[in-house]
PDB file of C-alpha atoms in Angstrom:
ATOM      1  CA  MET A   1     207.779  89.630 251.175  1.00  0.00           C
ATOM      2  CA  GLU A   2     210.373  87.970 253.337  1.00  0.00           C
ATOM      3  CA  TRP A   3     209.043  86.505 256.567  1.00  0.00           C
ATOM      4  CA  VAL A   4     212.232  86.192 258.622  1.00  0.00           C
ATOM      5  CA  PRO A   5     213.001  89.930 258.973  1.00  0.00           C
ATOM      6  CA  LEU A   6     209.335  90.646 259.667  1.00  0.00           C
ATOM      7  CA  VAL A   7     209.186  88.025 262.421  1.00  0.00           C
ATOM      8  CA  SER A   8     212.353  89.341 264.032  1.00  0.00           C
ATOM      9  CA  ASP A   9     211.082  92.949 263.915  1.00  0.00           C
ATOM     10  CA  VAL A  10     207.497  92.654 265.140  1.00  0.00           C
ATOM     11  CA  GLY A  11     207.402  89.242 266.741  1.00  0.00           C
ATOM     12  CA  PHE A  12     205.894  85.904 265.936  1.00  0.00           C
ATOM     13  CA  PRO A  13     202.370  86.506 267.365  1.00  0.00           C
ATOM     14  CA  ALA A  14     201.939  89.694 265.347  1.00  0.00           C
ATOM     15  CA  VAL A  15     202.925  87.945 262.120  1.00  0.00           C
ATOM     16  CA  ILE A  16     200.542  85.050 262.774  1.00  0.00           C
ATOM     17  CA  THR A  17     197.725  87.507 263.552  1.00  0.00           C
ATOM     18  CA  PHE A  18     198.369  89.433 260.338  1.00  0.00           C
ATOM     19  CA  PHE A  19     198.417  86.219 258.306  1.00  0.00           C
ATOM     20  CA  LEU A  20     195.152  84.926 259.790  1.00  0.00           C
ATOM     21  CA  LEU A  21     193.387  88.279 259.355  1.00  0.00           C
ATOM     22  CA  HIS A  22     194.495  88.398 255.727  1.00  0.00           C
ATOM     23  CA  ARG A  23     193.099  84.912 255.072  1.00  0.00           C
ATOM     24  CA  MET A  24     189.863  85.755 256.900  1.00  0.00           C
ATOM     25  CA  GLU A  25     189.420  88.883 254.778  1.00  0.00           C
ATOM     26  CA  GLN A  26     189.576  86.835 251.580  1.00  0.00           C
ATOM     27  CA  LYS A  27     187.029  84.358 252.906  1.00  0.00           C
ATOM     28  CA  LEU A  28     184.690  87.159 253.986  1.00  0.00           C
ATOM     29  CA  ASP A  29     184.877  88.681 250.510  1.00  0.00           C
ATOM     30  CA  ASP A  30     183.914  85.303 249.014  1.00  0.00           C
ATOM     31  CA  LEU A  31     181.038  85.004 251.501  1.00  0.00           C
ATOM     32  CA  ILE A  32     179.724  88.474 250.619  1.00  0.00           C
ATOM     33  CA  ILE A  33     179.811  87.621 246.913  1.00  0.00           C
ATOM     34  CA  SER A  34     177.924  84.366 247.567  1.00  0.00           C
ATOM     35  CA  ILE A  35     175.259  86.130 249.646  1.00  0.00           C
ATOM     36  CA  ARG A  36     174.747  88.759 246.938  1.00  0.00           C
ATOM     37  CA  GLN A  37     174.241  86.007 244.348  1.00  0.00           C
ATOM     38  CA  LEU A  38     171.430  84.474 246.435  1.00  0.00           C
ATOM     39  CA  ASN A  39     169.125  87.441 245.860  1.00  0.00           C
TER      40      ASN A  39
END
């Protein structure tokens, strides 16, 4: 995925929001797996 055309099309704040939500989703998946292993 190329970032420059995406930034020019949808704007910098939207790209940053997408990136942060994607990273948060991965961390939440790891947290859910860890919580399930506690039981």
